[in-house]
Coordinates of C-alpha atoms in Angstrom, one line a residue:
M1 CA -148.4 -57.9 61.5
T2 CA -152.1 -58.4 60.7
G3 CA -153.0 -55.6 63.1
R4 CA -150.4 -53.2 61.9
R5 CA -152.6 -51.8 59.1
F6 CA -154.8 -50.3 61.8
T7 CA -152.0 -48.5 63.6
A8 CA -150.3 -46.5 60.9
W9 CA -152.0 -43.2 62.0
R10 CA -152.0 -43.7 65.7
G11 CA -149.7 -42.3 68.3
A12 CA -147.2 -39.5 68.1
Q13 CA -145.7 -40.7 64.9
G14 CA -149.2 -41.0 63.3
L15 CA -150.0 -37.4 64.4
A16 CA -146.7 -36.2 62.9
A17 CA -147.5 -37.9 59.6
L18 CA -150.9 -36.3 59.6
G19 CA -149.2 -33.0 60.2
I20 CA -146.9 -33.6 57.2
V21 CA -149.9 -34.4 55.0
A22 CA -151.7 -31.3 56.2
V23 CA -148.7 -29.1 55.5
T24 CA -148.4 -30.6 52.1
A25 CA -152.1 -30.0 51.4
L26 CA -151.9 -26.4 52.5
V27 CA -148.7 -25.4 50.8
R28 CA -149.2 -27.2 47.5
G29 CA -152.8 -26.4 47.5
W30 CA -152.0 -22.7 47.8
L31 CA -149.3 -22.9 45.1
L32 CA -151.6 -24.8 42.8
A33 CA -154.3 -22.2 43.3
G34 CA -151.8 -19.6 42.0
S35 CA -150.6 -21.6 39.1
Y36 CA -152.2 -22.1 35.6
F37 CA -152.2 -23.9 32.3
N38 CA -149.0 -23.8 30.3
Q39 CA -147.7 -24.9 26.8
D40 CA -148.8 -28.5 26.2
D41 CA -152.0 -28.0 28.3
F42 CA -153.4 -25.5 25.7
Y43 CA -152.9 -27.5 22.4
M44 CA -153.6 -30.9 24.0
T45 CA -156.9 -29.4 25.3
G46 CA -157.6 -28.1 21.8
R47 CA -156.9 -31.5 20.2
A48 CA -159.2 -33.2 22.7
A49 CA -162.0 -30.7 22.1
E50 CA -161.8 -31.3 18.3
S51 CA -161.8 -35.1 18.6
D52 CA -164.5 -37.6 19.1
L53 CA -164.0 -40.2 21.8
T54 CA -162.8 -43.0 19.6
W55 CA -160.2 -45.7 20.0
D56 CA -158.0 -44.0 17.4
Y57 CA -158.1 -40.9 19.5
L58 CA -157.2 -42.7 22.7
V59 CA -154.2 -44.5 21.3
R60 CA -152.9 -41.8 19.0
D61 CA -149.2 -41.1 18.9
F62 CA -148.4 -37.9 20.9
A63 CA -144.7 -37.0 20.4
G64 CA -143.7 -40.6 20.9
H65 CA -146.2 -41.2 23.8
V66 CA -149.2 -43.5 23.8
N67 CA -151.2 -42.7 26.9
P68 CA -154.8 -43.8 26.6
L69 CA -155.9 -42.8 30.1
Q70 CA -154.3 -39.3 29.7
Q71 CA -156.1 -38.9 26.4
L72 CA -159.3 -39.9 28.1
T73 CA -158.8 -37.4 30.9
L74 CA -158.0 -34.6 28.4
W75 CA -161.2 -35.4 26.5
V76 CA -163.4 -35.4 29.6
V77 CA -161.9 -32.1 30.7
A78 CA -162.0 -30.4 27.3
H79 CA -165.7 -31.4 26.9
G80 CA -166.8 -31.0 30.5
A81 CA -164.7 -28.3 32.2
P82 CA -162.5 -26.6 29.6
Y83 CA -160.0 -24.2 31.2
Q84 CA -161.4 -24.6 34.6
W85 CA -158.1 -24.5 36.5
P86 CA -159.6 -24.8 40.1
V87 CA -161.1 -28.2 39.1
L88 CA -157.8 -29.5 37.8
A89 CA -155.9 -28.0 40.7
V90 CA -158.0 -30.0 43.2
G91 CA -157.5 -33.1 41.1
I92 CA -153.8 -32.7 41.0
L93 CA -153.6 -32.1 44.7
L94 CA -155.7 -35.1 45.6
V95 CA -153.5 -37.5 43.6
N96 CA -150.4 -35.9 45.1
L97 CA -151.9 -36.5 48.6
L98 CA -152.9 -40.0 47.8
A99 CA -149.3 -40.7 46.9
V100 CA -148.1 -39.3 50.2
V101 CA -150.6 -41.4 52.1
L102 CA -149.5 -44.6 50.2
A103 CA -145.9 -43.7 51.0
W104 CA -146.8 -43.5 54.7
L105 CA -148.6 -46.8 54.7
I106 CA -145.5 -48.4 53.1
L107 CA -143.1 -46.8 55.5
S108 CA -145.3 -47.8 58.5
R109 CA -145.1 -51.4 57.4
L110 CA -141.4 -51.4 56.8
L111 CA -140.5 -49.3 59.8
P112 CA -143.2 -49.8 62.4
D113 CA -142.8 -47.5 65.5
R114 CA -139.7 -45.9 64.0
W115 CA -139.3 -42.1 63.8
S116 CA -137.2 -42.5 60.7
R117 CA -140.4 -43.1 58.8
V118 CA -141.6 -39.6 59.6
V119 CA -138.3 -38.2 58.3
L120 CA -138.6 -40.2 55.0
L121 CA -142.3 -39.1 54.6
A122 CA -141.2 -35.4 54.9
V123 CA -138.6 -35.9 52.2
F124 CA -141.1 -37.5 49.8
A125 CA -143.9 -35.0 50.5
W126 CA -141.8 -31.8 50.5
T127 CA -139.0 -32.3 48.0
P128 CA -138.9 -29.5 45.4
L129 CA -138.0 -32.1 42.8
T130 CA -141.8 -32.9 42.3
L131 CA -142.9 -29.3 42.5
V132 CA -142.5 -28.3 38.9
S133 CA -144.5 -31.3 37.7
T134 CA -147.1 -30.6 40.3
L135 CA -147.7 -27.0 39.1
W136 CA -148.0 -27.9 35.4
W137 CA -151.1 -30.0 34.5
S138 CA -149.5 -32.0 31.6
A139 CA -146.4 -32.8 33.7
S140 CA -148.5 -33.8 36.7
M141 CA -150.3 -36.3 34.5
F142 CA -146.9 -37.8 33.6
L143 CA -145.8 -37.9 37.3
W144 CA -148.4 -38.5 39.9
P145 CA -150.5 -41.3 38.4
H146 CA -147.3 -43.2 37.7
V147 CA -145.9 -42.6 41.2
T148 CA -149.3 -43.5 42.8
C149 CA -149.5 -46.7 40.9
S150 CA -145.9 -47.6 41.7
L151 CA -146.4 -47.0 45.4
A152 CA -149.7 -48.9 45.3
A153 CA -147.9 -51.9 43.8
V154 CA -145.2 -51.8 46.4
W155 CA -147.7 -51.4 49.2
L156 CA -149.7 -54.4 47.9
L157 CA -146.5 -56.5 47.7
V158 CA -145.5 -55.6 51.3
R159 CA -149.0 -56.5 52.5
W160 CA -148.7 -59.8 50.6
K161 CA -145.5 -60.6 52.4
Q162 CA -146.9 -59.7 55.8
E163 CA -150.5 -60.9 55.5
G164 CA -150.6 -63.6 52.8
A165 CA -153.6 -63.9 50.4
P166 CA -151.4 -64.1 47.2
V167 CA -154.1 -64.4 44.5
R168 CA -155.9 -61.2 45.5
H169 CA -152.6 -59.3 45.8
V170 CA -151.2 -60.6 42.5
L171 CA -154.3 -59.5 40.6
A172 CA -154.3 -56.1 42.4
I173 CA -150.6 -55.5 41.6
L174 CA -151.1 -56.4 38.0
L175 CA -154.1 -54.1 37.8
V176 CA -152.3 -51.0 39.2
T177 CA -149.3 -51.7 36.9
A178 CA -151.6 -51.9 33.9
V179 CA -153.2 -48.6 35.0
G180 CA -149.8 -47.0 35.3
L181 CA -148.7 -48.2 31.8
L182 CA -151.9 -46.8 30.3
W183 CA -151.1 -43.4 31.9
H184 CA -147.4 -43.2 31.0
E185 CA -144.6 -45.3 29.6
R186 CA -142.5 -44.5 32.6
S187 CA -144.5 -47.1 34.5
V188 CA -142.3 -49.8 32.8
L189 CA -140.2 -49.0 35.9
I190 CA -142.9 -50.4 38.3
P191 CA -142.0 -54.1 37.8
P192 CA -138.3 -53.7 38.4
L193 CA -139.0 -51.7 41.5
V194 CA -141.5 -54.2 42.8
F195 CA -139.0 -57.0 42.1
G196 CA -136.3 -55.2 43.9
V197 CA -138.5 -54.7 47.0
A198 CA -139.4 -58.5 46.9
V199 CA -135.6 -59.3 46.9
A200 CA -135.0 -57.0 49.8
L201 CA -137.9 -58.6 51.7
A202 CA -136.8 -62.2 51.1
D203 CA -135.4 -62.5 54.6
R204 CA -135.4 -66.3 54.6
A205 CA -132.4 -66.2 52.3
T206 CA -129.1 -64.4 52.2
G207 CA -126.8 -63.1 49.5
W208 CA -127.7 -63.8 45.9
R209 CA -130.1 -66.5 47.2
R210 CA -132.5 -63.7 47.9
V211 CA -133.0 -63.3 44.1
R212 CA -133.9 -67.0 43.7
A213 CA -136.2 -66.9 46.7
A214 CA -138.0 -63.8 45.4
L215 CA -138.4 -65.4 42.0
R216 CA -139.8 -68.6 43.5
D217 CA -142.1 -67.0 46.1
H218 CA -143.8 -64.7 43.5
A219 CA -143.5 -66.6 40.3
W220 CA -147.0 -66.0 39.2
L221 CA -146.6 -62.2 39.7
W222 CA -143.4 -62.0 37.7
G223 CA -144.9 -64.0 34.9
G224 CA -147.9 -61.7 34.8
M225 CA -145.8 -58.6 34.8
V226 CA -143.5 -59.8 32.1
A227 CA -146.5 -60.6 29.9
L228 CA -148.1 -57.2 30.7
V229 CA -145.0 -55.1 30.0
G230 CA -144.1 -57.2 27.0
G231 CA -147.5 -56.7 25.5
F232 CA -147.4 -53.0 26.2
L233 CA -144.0 -52.5 24.6
V234 CA -145.1 -54.4 21.5
A235 CA -148.3 -52.4 21.2
H236 CA -146.4 -49.2 21.8
S237 CA -143.8 -49.9 19.1
R238 CA -146.6 -50.4 16.6
L239 CA -148.5 -47.3 17.6
T240 CA -145.7 -44.8 17.6
Q241 CA -143.1 -43.9 15.0
V242 CA -140.8 -41.7 17.1
E243 CA -137.2 -43.0 17.2
G244 CA -134.7 -42.8 20.1
G245 CA -132.9 -39.7 21.1
G246 CA -129.4 -40.7 19.9
G247 CA -126.6 -38.5 21.0
T248 CA -122.8 -38.9 21.2
P249 CA -121.0 -40.5 24.2
R250 CA -120.1 -37.0 25.4
Q251 CA -123.8 -36.0 25.2
L252 CA -124.8 -39.1 27.1
L253 CA -122.3 -38.4 29.9
G254 CA -123.4 -34.7 30.0
V255 CA -127.1 -35.6 30.3
T256 CA -126.4 -38.3 32.9
W257 CA -124.4 -35.8 35.1
S258 CA -127.0 -33.1 34.8
F259 CA -129.8 -35.6 35.5
L260 CA -128.3 -37.1 38.6
G261 CA -125.6 -34.8 40.0
R262 CA -127.3 -31.4 39.3
S263 CA -131.0 -32.3 39.3
A264 CA -131.9 -35.4 41.3
V265 CA -129.5 -35.2 44.2
P266 CA -130.0 -31.4 44.9
G267 CA -133.7 -31.9 44.6
L268 CA -133.7 -34.8 47.1
A269 CA -131.7 -32.6 49.5
G270 CA -134.4 -29.9 49.4
G271 CA -132.7 -27.7 46.8
P272 CA -131.7 -26.1 44.7
W273 CA -131.4 -23.2 47.1
T274 CA -129.9 -20.8 44.6
G275 CA -129.1 -21.0 40.9
E276 CA -130.4 -20.0 37.5
I277 CA -133.5 -21.0 35.7
D278 CA -133.7 -21.0 31.9
G279 CA -137.0 -22.2 30.5
G280 CA -137.5 -25.6 32.1
A281 CA -133.9 -26.1 33.0
V282 CA -132.8 -25.5 36.7
R283 CA -129.1 -24.8 37.0
P284 CA -128.1 -25.0 40.7
A285 CA -125.1 -23.0 41.9
T286 CA -121.9 -25.1 42.1
W287 CA -121.8 -24.9 45.8
V288 CA -125.4 -26.3 45.9
T289 CA -124.3 -29.3 43.8
V290 CA -121.2 -29.9 46.0
V291 CA -123.1 -29.7 49.3
S292 CA -125.9 -31.9 48.0
L293 CA -123.5 -34.6 46.8
L294 CA -121.7 -34.5 50.2
L295 CA -125.0 -34.9 52.0
A296 CA -126.0 -37.8 49.8
A297 CA -122.6 -39.5 50.4
V298 CA -123.1 -39.1 54.2
V299 CA -126.6 -40.5 54.1
L300 CA -125.5 -43.5 52.0
A301 CA -122.6 -44.2 54.4
L302 CA -124.9 -44.0 57.4
L303 CA -127.4 -46.3 55.8
L304 CA -124.7 -48.9 55.0
R305 CA -123.3 -48.6 58.6
G306 CA -126.6 -48.5 60.6
G307 CA -129.0 -50.2 58.3
G308 CA -130.6 -53.6 58.5
P309 CA -129.6 -56.9 56.9
A310 CA -131.0 -56.0 53.5
R311 CA -129.3 -52.6 53.3
R312 CA -127.0 -53.4 50.5
W313 CA -129.8 -54.9 48.4
A314 CA -131.9 -51.9 49.1
L315 CA -129.3 -49.5 47.8
A316 CA -128.7 -51.8 44.8
V317 CA -132.4 -51.5 44.1
L318 CA -132.3 -47.7 44.2
L319 CA -129.2 -47.7 42.0
G320 CA -131.0 -50.0 39.5
Y321 CA -134.1 -47.8 39.5
V322 CA -132.0 -44.6 38.9
A323 CA -130.0 -46.3 36.2
A324 CA -133.2 -47.4 34.4
D325 CA -134.7 -44.0 34.8
T326 CA -131.6 -42.5 33.3
A327 CA -131.7 -45.0 30.4
L328 CA -135.2 -43.9 29.6
L329 CA -134.2 -40.3 29.4
L330 CA -131.1 -41.0 27.3
S331 CA -133.1 -43.2 24.9
G332 CA -135.6 -40.4 24.2
R333 CA -134.0 -37.1 24.9
A334 CA -130.1 -37.4 24.8
A335 CA -129.8 -35.4 21.6
F336 CA -131.1 -32.3 23.4
G337 CA -127.8 -32.2 25.3
A338 CA -127.1 -31.8 29.0
V339 CA -129.8 -29.1 29.4
I340 CA -132.5 -31.8 29.2
G341 CA -131.1 -33.4 32.4
L342 CA -131.6 -30.2 34.3
D343 CA -135.4 -30.3 33.8
P344 CA -136.9 -31.5 37.1
R345 CA -139.8 -33.2 35.3
Y346 CA -137.5 -36.1 34.2
S347 CA -136.1 -36.8 37.7
S348 CA -139.3 -36.1 39.7
D349 CA -140.2 -39.8 40.0
I350 CA -137.0 -40.7 41.8
P351 CA -138.0 -39.5 45.3
H352 CA -140.6 -42.2 45.8
A353 CA -138.1 -44.9 44.9
A354 CA -135.5 -43.3 47.1
V355 CA -137.7 -43.2 50.3
V356 CA -138.9 -46.8 49.7
C357 CA -135.3 -48.1 49.3
A358 CA -134.1 -46.1 52.3
A359 CA -136.9 -47.7 54.4
L360 CA -135.8 -51.1 53.1
A361 CA -132.2 -50.3 54.1
L362 CA -133.2 -49.2 57.6
R363 CA -135.6 -52.1 58.2
G364 CA -134.3 -54.4 60.9
G365 CA -131.5 -51.9 61.9
P366 CA -130.8 -50.3 65.2
P367 CA -133.6 -48.1 66.9
G368 CA -133.8 -44.4 66.7
L369 CA -133.5 -42.7 63.3
G370 CA -131.7 -45.8 62.0
L371 CA -128.8 -43.6 61.0
V372 CA -127.6 -42.6 64.5
R373 CA -128.0 -44.7 67.6
L374 CA -130.2 -42.8 70.0
A375 CA -130.7 -44.3 73.4
T376 CA -133.9 -42.7 74.7
V377 CA -137.3 -42.2 73.2
R378 CA -137.0 -38.5 73.9
A379 CA -133.8 -38.3 72.0
R380 CA -135.3 -40.0 69.0
V381 CA -138.3 -37.7 69.0
V382 CA -136.1 -34.6 69.2
G383 CA -133.7 -36.0 66.6
A384 CA -136.5 -36.7 64.2
G385 CA -138.1 -33.3 64.8
C386 CA -134.8 -31.5 64.2
V387 CA -134.2 -33.4 60.9
V388 CA -137.7 -32.7 59.7
A389 CA -137.4 -29.0 60.6
A390 CA -134.1 -28.8 58.8
Y391 CA -135.5 -30.4 55.7
A392 CA -138.6 -28.2 55.8
L393 CA -136.3 -25.1 55.8
A394 CA -134.2 -26.5 53.0
A395 CA -137.2 -27.4 50.9
G396 CA -138.7 -24.0 51.7
F397 CA -135.7 -22.3 50.1
G398 CA -135.8 -24.7 47.1
T399 CA -139.5 -24.1 46.6
A400 CA -139.1 -20.3 46.9
L401 CA -136.5 -20.4 44.1
L402 CA -138.7 -22.5 41.7
V403 CA -142.2 -21.1 42.3
P404 CA -141.9 -17.7 40.5
H405 CA -140.7 -19.4 37.4
F406 CA -143.1 -22.3 37.2
Q407 CA -146.4 -20.9 38.4
N408 CA -147.4 -19.7 34.9
K409 CA -148.9 -16.4 36.1
A410 CA -148.2 -14.8 32.8
D411 CA -150.2 -17.4 31.0
R412 CA -153.1 -16.8 33.4
A413 CA -153.0 -13.0 32.8
F414 CA -153.0 -13.6 29.0
V415 CA -156.0 -15.9 29.0
E416 CA -157.9 -13.9 31.6
A417 CA -157.4 -10.7 29.5
F418 CA -158.6 -12.6 26.4
R419 CA -161.7 -14.0 28.1
A420 CA -162.6 -10.7 29.8
D421 CA -162.5 -8.8 26.5
L422 CA -164.7 -11.5 24.9
A423 CA -167.2 -11.3 27.7
A424 CA -167.3 -7.5 27.5
D425 CA -168.3 -7.7 23.8
P426 CA -169.2 -11.3 22.5
T427 CA -169.8 -9.9 19.0
Q428 CA -166.1 -9.5 18.4
V429 CA -164.4 -11.9 16.0
V430 CA -160.7 -12.9 16.4
F431 CA -158.2 -12.9 13.6
D432 CA -156.7 -16.4 13.8
E433 CA -152.9 -16.7 14.0
L434 CA -150.2 -18.5 15.9
A435 CA -150.1 -17.8 19.6
P436 CA -146.9 -16.3 21.1
A437 CA -144.2 -18.8 21.9
E438 CA -144.5 -18.0 25.6
L439 CA -147.9 -19.5 25.5
V440 CA -147.5 -22.3 23.0
L441 CA -144.3 -23.1 21.1
P442 CA -144.7 -22.9 17.3
L443 CA -143.1 -26.4 17.1
V444 CA -146.6 -27.9 17.1
G445 CA -147.6 -26.0 13.9
D446 CA -151.3 -25.2 13.4
D447 CA -152.1 -26.7 16.8
S448 CA -150.7 -23.5 18.3
R449 CA -153.3 -21.3 16.5
Y450 CA -155.7 -19.3 18.7
S451 CA -158.7 -21.1 17.1
H452 CA -157.3 -24.4 18.2
I453 CA -156.2 -23.6 21.8
F454 CA -159.0 -21.2 22.6
G455 CA -161.8 -22.9 20.7
P456 CA -162.9 -24.9 23.8
L457 CA -163.3 -21.7 25.9
P458 CA -166.8 -21.3 27.4
E459 CA -167.1 -17.9 25.7
H460 CA -167.1 -19.7 22.3
P461 CA -165.0 -17.2 20.5
A462 CA -165.4 -16.9 16.7
F463 CA -162.4 -16.8 14.5
D464 CA -161.9 -15.4 10.9
E465 CA -165.6 -14.8 10.4
P466 CA -166.7 -11.7 8.4
S467 CA -167.5 -9.0 11.0
P468 CA -167.5 -5.3 11.5
R469 CA -165.6 -6.0 14.8
L470 CA -162.6 -8.1 13.7
R471 CA -159.9 -8.0 16.4
V472 CA -156.3 -9.1 16.8
V473 CA -154.8 -10.6 20.0
G474 CA -152.3 -8.3 21.6
P475 CA -149.1 -9.5 23.4
D476 CA -151.0 -9.2 26.7
G477 CA -154.0 -11.2 25.5
H478 CA -156.3 -8.1 25.1
L479 CA -158.3 -7.8 21.9
R480 CA -157.4 -4.8 19.7
P481 CA -158.9 -3.3 16.5
V482 CA -157.2 -4.3 13.3
T483 CA -154.7 -1.7 11.8
F484 CA -152.9 -2.5 8.6
D485 CA -149.2 -2.8 8.3
G486 CA -149.3 -1.5 4.7
T487 CA -152.2 -2.1 2.3
V488 CA -153.1 -2.8 -1.3
D489 CA -156.2 -0.8 -2.3
A490 CA -158.8 -1.6 -4.8
V491 CA -159.1 0.4 -8.0
P492 CA -161.8 3.1 -7.5
G493 CA -165.2 2.2 -8.8
R494 CA -166.9 3.8 -11.8
D495 CA -170.2 4.7 -10.1
G496 CA -169.3 8.1 -8.8
D497 CA -170.0 8.5 -5.1
C498 CA -171.3 4.9 -4.9
G499 CA -167.9 3.5 -5.9
H500 CA -168.7 -0.1 -6.8
E501 CA -172.4 -0.7 -7.1
V502 CA -173.1 -4.2 -5.8
T503 CA -176.3 -5.8 -6.9
S504 CA -177.5 -9.3 -7.7
A505 CA -175.1 -9.3 -10.7
A506 CA -171.5 -10.0 -9.8
T507 CA -169.3 -6.9 -9.7
S508 CA -165.6 -7.2 -10.1
V509 CA -163.4 -5.2 -7.7
R510 CA -159.8 -5.2 -8.9
F511 CA -156.8 -4.5 -6.7
A512 CA -154.1 -2.0 -7.7
L513 CA -151.7 -5.0 -7.6
P514 CA -152.3 -8.7 -7.4
V515 CA -152.1 -10.0 -3.8
E516 CA -150.9 -13.3 -2.3
G517 CA -151.0 -15.0 1.0
R518 CA -153.4 -14.9 3.9
L519 CA -154.6 -11.3 4.3
V520 CA -157.2 -9.2 5.9
M521 CA -159.7 -7.4 3.7
R522 CA -161.6 -4.3 4.8
V523 CA -164.8 -3.4 2.9
Q524 CA -166.3 0.1 3.4
Y525 CA -169.8 0.6 2.1
Y526 CA -173.2 2.2 2.6
S527 CA -176.7 1.1 1.9
D528 CA -180.3 2.1 2.4
A529 CA -181.4 -1.5 3.4
E530 CA -180.0 -4.6 4.8
S531 CA -178.8 -7.3 2.5
T532 CA -176.3 -10.2 2.3
V533 CA -173.2 -9.5 0.3
T534 CA -171.1 -12.3 -1.1
V535 CA -167.3 -11.8 -1.7
A536 CA -165.5 -14.4 -3.8
A537 CA -162.1 -15.2 -5.3
G538 CA -161.3 -18.5 -7.0
D539 CA -162.8 -21.3 -4.8
W540 CA -163.2 -19.1 -1.8
S541 CA -166.3 -17.1 -0.9
E542 CA -167.7 -15.4 2.2
R543 CA -170.8 -13.5 3.0
F544 CA -171.5 -10.6 5.3
L545 CA -174.5 -8.7 6.4
A546 CA -174.6 -5.2 4.9
R547 CA -176.4 -3.0 7.3
R548 CA -178.1 0.3 6.7
G549 CA -176.0 3.5 6.6
P550 CA -172.2 3.8 6.3
N551 CA -170.4 0.8 7.7
E552 CA -167.5 -1.5 7.2
A553 CA -166.9 -5.3 7.2
W554 CA -163.7 -7.2 7.8
L555 CA -163.0 -10.5 6.1
V556 CA -160.0 -12.9 6.1
L557 CA -158.8 -13.7 2.6
P558 CA -157.1 -17.2 2.8
D559 CA -153.9 -18.1 1.1
L560 CA -155.2 -19.1 -2.3
P561 CA -153.2 -20.8 -5.0
G562 CA -151.5 -18.2 -7.1
S563 CA -152.1 -14.5 -6.9
V564 CA -155.5 -12.8 -6.5
P565 CA -156.0 -9.8 -8.9
S566 CA -159.6 -9.1 -7.9
V567 CA -162.6 -10.2 -6.0
A568 CA -166.2 -10.5 -7.1
M569 CA -169.1 -9.2 -5.1
W570 CA -172.9 -9.6 -5.4
S571 CA -175.9 -8.9 -3.1
D572 CA -179.3 -10.6 -2.5
G573 CA -181.0 -7.3 -1.7
T574 CA -183.3 -5.2 -3.8
V575 CA -181.3 -2.0 -3.0
P576 CA -177.7 -1.7 -4.3
V577 CA -174.8 -1.7 -1.8
C578 CA -172.3 1.0 -2.5
V579 CA -168.8 -0.2 -1.8
T580 CA -166.7 2.9 -1.5
D581 CA -163.3 1.4 -0.6
V582 CA -161.7 -2.1 -0.4
A583 CA -158.2 -2.6 1.1
V584 CA -156.2 -5.7 1.7
G585 CA -153.1 -6.1 3.9
L586 CA -151.5 -7.8 6.9
P587 CA -152.6 -6.8 10.4
E588 CA -150.0 -4.7 12.2
R589 CA -148.6 -6.6 15.2
P590 CA -149.6 -4.7 18.4

């Protein structure tokens, strides 16, 4: 099969594959263009922007994950193209398409000149199961690099079996496996999948002797993979402190059923075509689940009946991969209950294993689609076209259901409103507080503050600085003037119309009642000349520029230890600053 590598894209089947790639590029490119950042994207970008590129940063524990290459990507984006969605959308699309191309190269080697490879490519490229992870940057980094490395490892193994040159292929497979592990822990599934493919391809043996043949034929590869994964797991256990997900047996069964029966199978069938979406959970209608399971049962029966000599091993490999994938989810997320299994992000890596195993099952089987015996070439072409068209229709309905909920258009509108207001008046200062949960969940604490998530913006917003133009962020992202939700006023000054006369000597401005907590302070004043006024309380102090004429300044009083009965003020000017009113309070929520 030395010449086979040059024929993957030739002929009618090659043109059909190019058509599938083109449709994937157009549809997913269009959907990506309309999507935006969401949740983890914001605070992970903030963390990267605030960090130096050090080893500690690259291997830091992130919610139980240790992903150096993801951290590196975040750092490069945060420092080079922060919040430039078109740049990231192109990157996501290119990796997605690379995975589709690798899948076609594998299918072409396993099923040369078979129209069934076109059908399998359509399933992998168009399944809605990978859509949610594609439209969300953080989730796409969990999915597509792993899937691409997994497919690359399988492709290299198949080439090795067909062309020889073992040393080169062993090193290449170990390299892509290492890259996958550095991207995401889910890549621990690459070695089992590659081993399963090797067993299914061990045609010189039968039965259980296939396992022994695969072990002997690729001994150096398995030794390297065991060392690689073992070293990774040891390092991972030392770098992260997050424990397993736990869960009762009932919870484990509930998650497993949701993960496989209600998420993976309907997604592979092109669904869900109807159902409910709650946050990240996709609940298909009951009839969708039933129809999907029946379709899966029919496909499995046809593969067992019309497949090649390794069909049972191929299905066993798929079963093992799915079981391992389920075990990873149960070990880390079972305590969340059945709802976690309904999140397509966790089952989105199953399609690539499914199409590879289906191709292994069909390899060496009867001609045609491999499932149904078709006597003529015309019948095979028409049959493949009908199946691809039917799957495109099903996937279209599944995609249409998911897109409105996962394209993150509300996040885009929020950020664009924030940036537009800043661009219109760059002198505005933003009162720093937690972003709404729709943008970033408060579970991450201070990492969800506006100063953290919006600090990397090219507009370089200022937060909590003294300013005559302090603004709060409204629920729609627009900046609005501060209005108080109740105030504590200062005791009137003794200097008549001047109120509190602020000079180089400290003047005490006492509040009617002591105040506590993080509050906003409004200082109203007038002066005949510019000067810098310092406001202090305890260990805290801030300065603002007092301008000529009547004006006001807004300051953020931090949460100081104990209560604050008063503040001290002094000026560096030669002309007194008359402070006519001081008020402290919480900003009213717009």
